[in-house]
PDB file of C-alpha atoms in Angstrom:
ATOM      1  CA  MET H   1     177.675 161.813-154.181  1.00 92.00           C
ATOM      2  CA  TYR H   2     173.889 161.992-154.996  1.00 97.00           C
ATOM      3  CA  ILE H   3     173.512 160.694-158.625  1.00 96.00           C
ATOM      4  CA  ALA H   4     170.730 162.764-159.467  1.00 96.00           C
ATOM      5  CA  ASP H   5     172.558 165.998-158.691  1.00 96.00           C
ATOM      6  CA  GLN H   6     175.224 165.451-161.155  1.00 96.00           C
ATOM      7  CA  THR H   7     175.981 165.904-164.748  1.00 96.00           C
ATOM      8  CA  TRP H   8     176.985 163.029-167.231  1.00 94.00           C
ATOM      9  CA  PRO H   9     180.251 163.662-167.810  1.00 95.00           C
ATOM     10  CA  GLU H  10     180.709 164.441-163.767  1.00 95.00           C
ATOM     11  CA  LEU H  11     179.366 160.988-163.649  1.00 95.00           C
ATOM     12  CA  GLY H  12     181.937 159.498-166.012  1.00 95.00           C
ATOM     13  CA  ASP H  13     184.645 161.144-163.903  1.00 95.00           C
ATOM     14  CA  TYR H  14     183.173 158.989-161.190  1.00 95.00           C
ATOM     15  CA  VAL H  15     182.808 155.534-162.569  1.00 93.00           C
ATOM     16  CA  ALA H  16     186.743 156.133-163.834  1.00 92.00           C
ATOM     17  CA  GLU H  17     187.790 155.710-160.741  1.00 91.00           C
ATOM     18  CA  SER H  18     185.069 153.986-158.794  1.00 93.00           C
ATOM     19  CA  SER H  19     182.533 151.115-158.888  1.00 96.00           C
ATOM     20  CA  LEU H  20     180.255 151.322-155.938  1.00 98.00           C
ATOM     21  CA  ALA H  21     177.075 152.474-155.257  1.00 98.00           C
ATOM     22  CA  VAL H  22     174.588 152.787-152.472  1.00 98.00           C
ATOM     23  CA  VAL H  23     170.922 152.270-152.915  1.00 98.00           C
ATOM     24  CA  PRO H  24     168.215 153.361-150.062  1.00 98.00           C
ATOM     25  CA  LEU H  25     165.193 151.302-149.895  1.00 98.00           C
ATOM     26  CA  GLY H  26     162.269 151.666-147.537  1.00 98.00           C
ATOM     27  CA  SER H  27     158.694 151.786-147.619  1.00 98.00           C
ATOM     28  CA  THR H  28     155.481 153.750-147.413  1.00 98.00           C
ATOM     29  CA  GLU H  29     153.442 152.407-144.833  1.00 98.00           C
ATOM     30  CA  GLN H  30     151.742 152.622-141.253  1.00 98.00           C
ATOM     31  CA  HIS H  31     154.094 153.284-138.265  1.00 98.00           C
ATOM     32  CA  GLY H  32     151.311 153.783-135.846  1.00 97.00           C
ATOM     33  CA  PRO H  33     149.412 157.066-134.586  1.00 97.00           C
ATOM     34  CA  HIS H  34     152.700 158.691-133.846  1.00 98.00           C
ATOM     35  CA  LEU H  35     155.263 158.308-136.866  1.00 98.00           C
ATOM     36  CA  PRO H  36     154.648 159.108-140.585  1.00 98.00           C
ATOM     37  CA  LEU H  37     154.144 156.486-143.548  1.00 98.00           C
ATOM     38  CA  ALA H  38     157.422 157.680-144.521  1.00 98.00           C
ATOM     39  CA  THR H  39     159.378 156.462-141.673  1.00 98.00           C
ATOM     40  CA  ASP H  40     161.348 153.696-143.264  1.00 98.00           C
ATOM     41  CA  HIS H  41     162.316 155.412-146.451  1.00 98.00           C
ATOM     42  CA  LEU H  42     163.200 158.633-144.264  1.00 98.00           C
ATOM     43  CA  ILE H  43     165.684 156.483-142.336  1.00 98.00           C
ATOM     44  CA  ALA H  44     167.289 154.634-145.422  1.00 98.00           C
ATOM     45  CA  GLU H  45     167.644 157.954-147.348  1.00 98.00           C
ATOM     46  CA  SER H  46     169.336 159.949-144.375  1.00 98.00           C
ATOM     47  CA  LEU H  47     171.721 156.932-143.762  1.00 98.00           C
ATOM     48  CA  ALA H  48     172.550 156.440-146.980  1.00 98.00           C
ATOM     49  CA  ARG H  49     173.308 160.118-147.937  1.00 98.00           C
ATOM     50  CA  ASP H  50     175.485 160.877-144.986  1.00 98.00           C
ATOM     51  CA  ALA H  51     177.521 157.721-145.274  1.00 98.00           C
ATOM     52  CA  ALA H  52     177.728 158.517-149.377  1.00 98.00           C
ATOM     53  CA  GLY H  53     178.680 161.878-148.197  1.00 97.00           C
ATOM     54  CA  LYS H  54     181.518 160.896-145.880  1.00 98.00           C
ATOM     55  CA  THR H  55     182.958 158.318-148.297  1.00 98.00           C
ATOM     56  CA  GLY H  56     182.359 160.298-151.547  1.00 97.00           C
ATOM     57  CA  PHE H  57     180.680 156.999-153.158  1.00 98.00           C
ATOM     58  CA  LEU H  58     177.599 157.026-155.330  1.00 97.00           C
ATOM     59  CA  CYS H  59     174.136 157.178-153.813  1.00 98.00           C
ATOM     60  CA  THR H  60     171.171 156.674-156.097  1.00 98.00           C
ATOM     61  CA  PRO H  61     167.380 157.885-155.373  1.00 98.00           C
ATOM     62  CA  THR H  62     165.345 156.136-152.856  1.00 98.00           C
ATOM     63  CA  VAL H  63     163.219 153.269-153.373  1.00 98.00           C
ATOM     64  CA  ASN H  64     160.128 154.639-151.549  1.00 98.00           C
ATOM     65  CA  VAL H  65     157.724 151.939-151.805  1.00 98.00           C
ATOM     66  CA  GLY H  66     158.612 148.117-150.800  1.00 98.00           C
ATOM     67  CA  VAL H  67     156.624 144.759-149.841  1.00 98.00           C
ATOM     68  CA  SER H  68     154.159 145.923-147.172  1.00 97.00           C
ATOM     69  CA  PRO H  69     150.798 143.912-147.547  1.00 96.00           C
ATOM     70  CA  HIS H  70     151.198 142.608-144.114  1.00 96.00           C
ATOM     71  CA  HIS H  71     150.391 146.495-143.318  1.00 97.00           C
ATOM     72  CA  ARG H  72     147.675 146.842-145.740  1.00 96.00           C
ATOM     73  CA  GLN H  73     144.615 146.830-143.384  1.00 97.00           C
ATOM     74  CA  PHE H  74     145.792 150.561-142.041  1.00 97.00           C
ATOM     75  CA  HIS H  75     145.120 153.656-144.173  1.00 97.00           C
ATOM     76  CA  GLY H  76     147.353 154.640-146.457  1.00 97.00           C
ATOM     77  CA  THR H  77     149.883 151.885-146.713  1.00 98.00           C
ATOM     78  CA  MET H  78     151.204 151.368-150.136  1.00 98.00           C
ATOM     79  CA  TRP H  79     153.191 147.959-151.309  1.00 98.00           C
ATOM     80  CA  VAL H  80     154.230 146.393-154.336  1.00 97.00           C
ATOM     81  CA  ASP H  81     153.955 142.397-154.679  1.00 97.00           C
ATOM     82  CA  ALA H  82     157.125 140.555-154.237  1.00 98.00           C
ATOM     83  CA  PRO H  83     158.049 139.723-157.717  1.00 98.00           C
ATOM     84  CA  GLN H  84     157.248 142.858-159.124  1.00 98.00           C
ATOM     85  CA  PHE H  85     159.549 144.512-156.364  1.00 98.00           C
ATOM     86  CA  ARG H  86     162.538 142.003-157.272  1.00 98.00           C
ATOM     87  CA  ASP H  87     162.043 142.677-160.935  1.00 98.00           C
ATOM     88  CA  TYR H  88     162.200 146.226-160.315  1.00 98.00           C
ATOM     89  CA  VAL H  89     165.154 146.466-158.058  1.00 98.00           C
ATOM     90  CA  GLU H  90     166.958 144.016-160.070  1.00 98.00           C
ATOM     91  CA  SER H  91     166.262 146.015-163.307  1.00 98.00           C
ATOM     92  CA  MET H  92     167.482 149.227-161.509  1.00 97.00           C
ATOM     93  CA  THR H  93     170.590 147.354-160.415  1.00 98.00           C
ATOM     94  CA  ARG H  94     171.174 146.229-163.594  1.00 98.00           C
ATOM     95  CA  ASN H  95     171.133 149.958-165.096  1.00 97.00           C
ATOM     96  CA  LEU H  96     173.829 150.707-162.806  1.00 97.00           C
ATOM     97  CA  ALA H  97     175.945 147.669-164.074  1.00 97.00           C
ATOM     98  CA  TYR H  98     175.488 148.998-167.644  1.00 96.00           C
ATOM     99  CA  HIS H  99     177.355 152.565-166.261  1.00 96.00           C
ATOM    100  CA  GLY H 100     180.470 150.480-164.805  1.00 95.00           C
ATOM    101  CA  ILE H 101     179.340 149.631-161.288  1.00 97.00           C
ATOM    102  CA  ASP H 102     180.219 146.450-160.034  1.00 97.00           C
ATOM    103  CA  ARG H 103     179.083 146.467-156.451  1.00 98.00           C
ATOM    104  CA  VAL H 104     176.326 147.700-154.576  1.00 98.00           C
ATOM    105  CA  VAL H 105     174.959 148.268-150.948  1.00 98.00           C
ATOM    106  CA  TYR H 106     171.338 148.332-150.662  1.00 98.00           C
ATOM    107  CA  VAL H 107     170.694 150.410-147.688  1.00 98.00           C
ATOM    108  CA  ASN H 108     167.348 148.833-146.363  1.00 98.00           C
ATOM    109  CA  ALA H 109     164.974 150.227-143.569  1.00 98.00           C
ATOM    110  CA  HIS H 110     162.370 147.601-143.934  1.00 97.00           C
ATOM    111  CA  GLY H 111     162.127 144.228-142.782  1.00 95.00           C
ATOM    112  CA  GLY H 112     159.650 143.163-145.437  1.00 97.00           C
ATOM    113  CA  ASN H 113     162.223 144.221-147.963  1.00 98.00           C
ATOM    114  CA  VAL H 114     165.023 141.622-146.740  1.00 97.00           C
ATOM    115  CA  GLN H 115     164.549 138.509-148.293  1.00 97.00           C
ATOM    116  CA  HIS H 116     163.661 139.964-151.656  1.00 98.00           C
ATOM    117  CA  LEU H 117     166.833 142.065-151.883  1.00 98.00           C
ATOM    118  CA  ARG H 118     168.725 138.971-150.820  1.00 97.00           C
ATOM    119  CA  GLU H 119     167.295 137.012-153.914  1.00 98.00           C
ATOM    120  CA  VAL H 120     168.005 139.678-156.091  1.00 98.00           C
ATOM    121  CA  GLY H 121     171.668 140.120-154.965  1.00 98.00           C
ATOM    122  CA  ARG H 122     171.998 136.195-155.505  1.00 97.00           C
ATOM    123  CA  ARG H 123     170.617 136.674-159.018  1.00 97.00           C
ATOM    124  CA  LEU H 124     173.214 139.283-159.848  1.00 98.00           C
ATOM    125  CA  ARG H 125     175.922 137.447-158.085  1.00 97.00           C
ATOM    126  CA  ASP H 126     175.158 134.137-159.529  1.00 95.00           C
ATOM    127  CA  ASP H 127     175.208 135.335-163.395  1.00 94.00           C
ATOM    128  CA  GLY H 128     178.569 137.353-162.818  1.00 95.00           C
ATOM    129  CA  THR H 129     176.739 141.219-163.293  1.00 96.00           C
ATOM    130  CA  MET H 130     177.903 142.473-159.970  1.00 97.00           C
ATOM    131  CA  TYR H 131     178.040 141.737-156.150  1.00 98.00           C
ATOM    132  CA  ALA H 132     175.049 143.335-154.226  1.00 98.00           C
ATOM    133  CA  ILE H 133     174.226 142.803-150.631  1.00 98.00           C
ATOM    134  CA  GLU H 134     171.620 144.150-148.314  1.00 98.00           C
ATOM    135  CA  TRP H 135     172.167 145.878-144.959  1.00 98.00           C
ATOM    136  CA  MET H 136     169.715 147.068-142.393  1.00 97.00           C
ATOM    137  CA  TRP H 137     170.649 149.862-140.086  1.00 97.00           C
ATOM    138  CA  ASP H 138     169.474 148.279-136.767  1.00 97.00           C
ATOM    139  CA  LYS H 139     171.039 145.098-137.250  1.00 96.00           C
ATOM    140  CA  SER H 140     174.359 146.810-137.633  1.00 97.00           C
ATOM    141  CA  ILE H 141     174.343 147.899-133.873  1.00 98.00           C
ATOM    142  CA  PRO H 142     171.718 145.450-131.963  1.00 96.00           C
ATOM    143  CA  ASP H 143     173.835 145.783-128.732  1.00 97.00           C
ATOM    144  CA  LEU H 144     173.302 149.731-128.608  1.00 98.00           C
ATOM    145  CA  VAL H 145     169.632 149.335-129.363  1.00 97.00           C
ATOM    146  CA  THR H 146     168.975 146.967-126.468  1.00 95.00           C
ATOM    147  CA  ASP H 147     170.814 149.199-124.126  1.00 97.00           C
ATOM    148  CA  LEU H 148     168.947 152.253-125.061  1.00 97.00           C
ATOM    149  CA  PHE H 149     165.556 150.557-124.752  1.00 96.00           C
ATOM    150  CA  ASP H 150     163.841 148.131-122.564  1.00 93.00           C
ATOM    151  CA  HIS H 151     161.170 147.550-124.908  1.00 93.00           C
ATOM    152  CA  PRO H 152     162.343 148.265-128.622  1.00 92.00           C
ATOM    153  CA  GLY H 153     159.992 146.332-130.751  1.00 89.00           C
ATOM    154  CA  PRO H 154     160.143 145.186-133.981  1.00 89.00           C
ATOM    155  CA  HIS H 155     158.066 147.800-135.678  1.00 94.00           C
ATOM    156  CA  GLY H 156     157.063 151.663-134.811  1.00 96.00           C
ATOM    157  CA  GLY H 157     159.006 151.091-131.497  1.00 96.00           C
ATOM    158  CA  PRO H 158     161.311 153.495-129.679  1.00 97.00           C
ATOM    159  CA  LYS H 159     164.141 153.035-132.308  1.00 98.00           C
ATOM    160  CA  GLU H 160     162.191 154.061-135.138  1.00 98.00           C
ATOM    161  CA  THR H 161     160.566 156.740-133.348  1.00 98.00           C
ATOM    162  CA  ALA H 162     163.969 158.244-131.929  1.00 98.00           C
ATOM    163  CA  MET H 163     165.521 158.013-135.234  1.00 98.00           C
ATOM    164  CA  ILE H 164     162.656 160.166-136.985  1.00 98.00           C
ATOM    165  CA  MET H 165     162.938 162.531-133.843  1.00 98.00           C
ATOM    166  CA  HIS H 166     166.665 163.071-134.865  1.00 98.00           C
ATOM    167  CA  ILE H 167     165.713 163.142-138.811  1.00 98.00           C
ATOM    168  CA  ALA H 168     162.439 164.920-139.191  1.00 98.00           C
ATOM    169  CA  ARG H 169     161.145 165.842-135.657  1.00 98.00           C
ATOM    170  CA  ASP H 170     158.334 167.984-136.764  1.00 98.00           C
ATOM    171  CA  LEU H 171     156.636 164.619-138.522  1.00 98.00           C
ATOM    172  CA  VAL H 172     156.389 162.839-134.922  1.00 98.00           C
ATOM    173  CA  ARG H 173     153.166 163.062-133.210  1.00 98.00           C
ATOM    174  CA  GLU H 174     154.668 163.500-129.892  1.00 97.00           C
ATOM    175  CA  ASP H 175     151.244 163.821-128.051  1.00 97.00           C
ATOM    176  CA  GLN H 176     150.199 160.690-129.404  1.00 97.00           C
ATOM    177  CA  LEU H 177     153.346 158.073-127.791  1.00 97.00           C
ATOM    178  CA  GLU H 178     151.460 156.916-124.948  1.00 96.00           C
ATOM    179  CA  ASP H 179     148.470 156.157-127.218  1.00 96.00           C
ATOM    180  CA  ALA H 180     150.842 154.258-129.643  1.00 96.00           C
ATOM    181  CA  ARG H 181     152.148 152.278-126.501  1.00 95.00           C
ATOM    182  CA  ASP H 182     149.031 151.461-125.014  1.00 95.00           C
ATOM    183  CA  GLY H 183     146.983 150.715-128.057  1.00 95.00           C
ATOM    184  CA  GLY H 184     149.868 148.329-129.182  1.00 93.00           C
ATOM    185  CA  ARG H 185     151.957 145.585-127.833  1.00 91.00           C
ATOM    186  CA  THR H 186     155.178 146.797-125.621  1.00 89.00           C
ATOM    187  CA  THR H 187     156.209 143.060-126.419  1.00 80.00           C
ATOM    188  CA  PHE H 188     156.324 140.526-129.041  1.00 69.00           C
ATOM    189  CA  LYS H 189     157.579 136.977-129.735  1.00 66.00           C
ATOM    190  CA  GLY H 190     156.882 135.245-132.711  1.00 56.00           C
ATOM    191  CA  ARG H 191     155.919 132.306-130.704  1.00 55.00           C
ATOM    192  CA  ASP H 192     153.038 134.133-129.180  1.00 67.00           C
ATOM    193  CA  TYR H 193     151.259 133.180-132.325  1.00 74.00           C
ATOM    194  CA  ARG H 194     151.966 129.901-133.316  1.00 81.00           C
ATOM    195  CA  GLU H 195     150.192 126.563-132.859  1.00 85.00           C
ATOM    196  CA  HIS H 196     151.903 123.093-133.010  1.00 87.00           C
ATOM    197  CA  GLY H 197     154.927 124.794-134.630  1.00 83.00           C
ATOM    198  CA  ALA H 198     152.967 126.640-137.433  1.00 88.00           C
ATOM    199  CA  ARG H 199     153.146 130.625-137.876  1.00 84.00           C
ATOM    200  CA  THR H 200     149.011 131.367-137.723  1.00 87.00           C
ATOM    201  CA  PHE H 201     149.274 134.947-138.643  1.00 87.00           C
ATOM    202  CA  TYR H 202     149.975 137.224-141.734  1.00 91.00           C
ATOM    203  CA  ASP H 203     149.455 140.658-141.078  1.00 94.00           C
ATOM    204  CA  ALA H 204     150.571 142.957-138.231  1.00 93.00           C
ATOM    205  CA  ILE H 205     146.803 143.969-137.156  1.00 94.00           C
ATOM    206  CA  GLU H 206     146.553 140.372-136.202  1.00 91.00           C
ATOM    207  CA  ASN H 207     149.017 141.148-133.309  1.00 90.00           C
ATOM    208  CA  SER H 208     148.560 144.871-132.662  1.00 93.00           C
ATOM    209  CA  GLU H 209     145.377 146.798-132.939  1.00 94.00           C
ATOM    210  CA  ASN H 210     147.435 149.898-133.918  1.00 96.00           C
ATOM    211  CA  GLY H 211     149.844 148.037-135.835  1.00 94.00           C
ATOM    212  CA  VAL H 212     153.264 148.688-133.631  1.00 95.00           C
ATOM    213  CA  PHE H 213     155.384 147.385-131.005  1.00 94.00           C
ATOM    214  CA  GLY H 214     157.490 148.455-128.243  1.00 94.00           C
ATOM    215  CA  ASP H 215     157.384 151.438-125.679  1.00 96.00           C
ATOM    216  CA  GLN H 216     157.370 154.736-127.748  1.00 95.00           C
ATOM    217  CA  THR H 217     157.798 156.726-124.876  1.00 96.00           C
ATOM    218  CA  ASP H 218     161.302 155.877-124.239  1.00 94.00           C
ATOM    219  CA  ALA H 219     162.508 157.835-127.587  1.00 97.00           C
ATOM    220  CA  THR H 220     164.364 161.042-127.274  1.00 97.00           C
ATOM    221  CA  PRO H 221     165.943 162.817-129.939  1.00 98.00           C
ATOM    222  CA  GLU H 222     169.411 162.357-127.948  1.00 98.00           C
ATOM    223  CA  ALA H 223     168.844 158.708-128.411  1.00 98.00           C
ATOM    224  CA  GLY H 224     168.302 159.171-132.128  1.00 98.00           C
ATOM    225  CA  ALA H 225     171.186 161.096-132.607  1.00 98.00           C
ATOM    226  CA  THR H 226     173.279 158.262-131.165  1.00 98.00           C
ATOM    227  CA  LEU H 227     171.386 155.624-133.280  1.00 98.00           C
ATOM    228  CA  PHE H 228     172.172 157.489-136.487  1.00 98.00           C
ATOM    229  CA  GLU H 229     175.686 158.012-135.756  1.00 98.00           C
ATOM    230  CA  ALA H 230     176.568 154.652-134.744  1.00 98.00           C
ATOM    231  CA  ALA H 231     174.628 153.121-137.771  1.00 98.00           C
ATOM    232  CA  SER H 232     176.091 155.480-140.055  1.00 98.00           C
ATOM    233  CA  ASP H 233     179.645 154.634-138.649  1.00 98.00           C
ATOM    234  CA  GLN H 234     178.682 150.828-139.444  1.00 98.00           C
ATOM    235  CA  LEU H 235     177.583 151.583-142.901  1.00 98.00           C
ATOM    236  CA  VAL H 236     180.891 154.001-143.877  1.00 98.00           C
ATOM    237  CA  ARG H 237     182.980 150.847-142.760  1.00 98.00           C
ATOM    238  CA  LEU H 238     181.093 148.289-144.845  1.00 98.00           C
ATOM    239  CA  LEU H 239     181.192 150.648-147.981  1.00 98.00           C
ATOM    240  CA  GLU H 240     185.033 151.009-147.233  1.00 98.00           C
ATOM    241  CA  TRP H 241     185.576 147.182-146.689  1.00 98.00           C
ATOM    242  CA  LEU H 242     183.357 146.602-150.001  1.00 98.00           C
ATOM    243  CA  ASP H 243     185.506 148.871-152.016  1.00 97.00           C
ATOM    244  CA  ALA H 244     188.564 147.205-151.093  1.00 97.00           C
ATOM    245  CA  GLN H 245     187.706 144.014-151.934  1.00 97.00           C
ATOM    246  CA  PRO H 246     188.910 142.353-155.496  1.00 95.00           C
ATOM    247  CA  ILE H 247     185.873 142.072-157.724  1.00 95.00           C
ATOM    248  CA  ASP H 248     186.863 138.095-158.278  1.00 94.00           C
ATOM    249  CA  ASP H 249     186.720 137.363-154.492  1.00 95.00           C
ATOM    250  CA  LEU H 250     183.073 138.732-154.327  1.00 96.00           C
ATOM    251  CA  LEU H 251     181.253 137.039-157.050  1.00 94.00           C
ATOM    252  CA  ALA H 252     180.176 133.286-156.857  1.00 92.00           C
ATOM    253  CA  PRO H 253     182.925 130.980-156.426  1.00 91.00           C
ATOM    254  CA  ALA H 254     183.679 128.138-159.318  1.00 88.00           C
ATOM    255  CA  HIS H 255     182.062 124.543-159.297  1.00 88.00           C
ATOM    256  CA  ALA H 256     183.815 122.157-157.318  1.00 90.00           C
ATOM    257  CA  ASP H 257     186.267 120.024-159.005  1.00 89.00           C
ATOM    258  CA  PRO H 258     185.924 118.109-161.097  1.00 86.00           C
ATOM    259  CA  GLN H 259     184.171 120.585-163.250  1.00 83.00           C
ATOM    260  CA  PRO H 260     181.036 119.614-164.980  1.00 84.00           C
ATOM    261  CA  GLY H 261     181.878 117.977-168.442  1.00 81.00           C
ATOM    262  CA  GLU H 262     185.848 117.848-167.578  1.00 77.00           C
ATOM    263  CA  ARG H 263     186.144 113.970-168.010  1.00 74.00           C
ATOM    264  CA  ARG H 264     184.097 113.976-170.825  1.00 68.00           C
TER     265      ARG H 264
END
């Protein structure tokens, strides 16, 4: 159920019966010469809408701009600073709580958002507002990703390329796949850019001239469909599990005994 398509009385009927919402988040950032800047938010929204449609849970509009300053040197990349991103997502999520939602899954498709969504979830849980967790599609199916691709890459690689081939093939510049591979890095390990234990880089362009990693020529629409269905299935299972949990079991546990001030 997509929230913006509903009327307010219809949403009243929903929150009278259910208390879970799905919030898709991504980014608007470079994904090499072959993929659109919309890659992350297209994947997040498509998976969130699909899983919500299968389960009947509420899906919100997508947060399309995320924490992406590490791609800022590439034309068109948009970002918000981390504190503003956290505050915006938290404020929007508290809005859902006001209407009766007490559990949220952030359907995320951008690695730069992960730690900030985790922090927002902690804030909301610690003050007893609700239980909110971050879910990243490729982290839900890691074995499938490595089975399908020899060089999946962390950004703009064949896994994202295949997903966009499945979701919106007309947006993939298929004539640029070899250039994407040859102008970027096929493999990437964080230790490649460390000195004496210190991570010495901040921006993607420092590691890849065109900003992408992996062998994009391995991507196919068929592989994208396989990834999409597997990830959607994992998300459906997560939503159904979360819906079944008593809210008291999800919120922060009480302080260890003795309780503060108990012996005064």
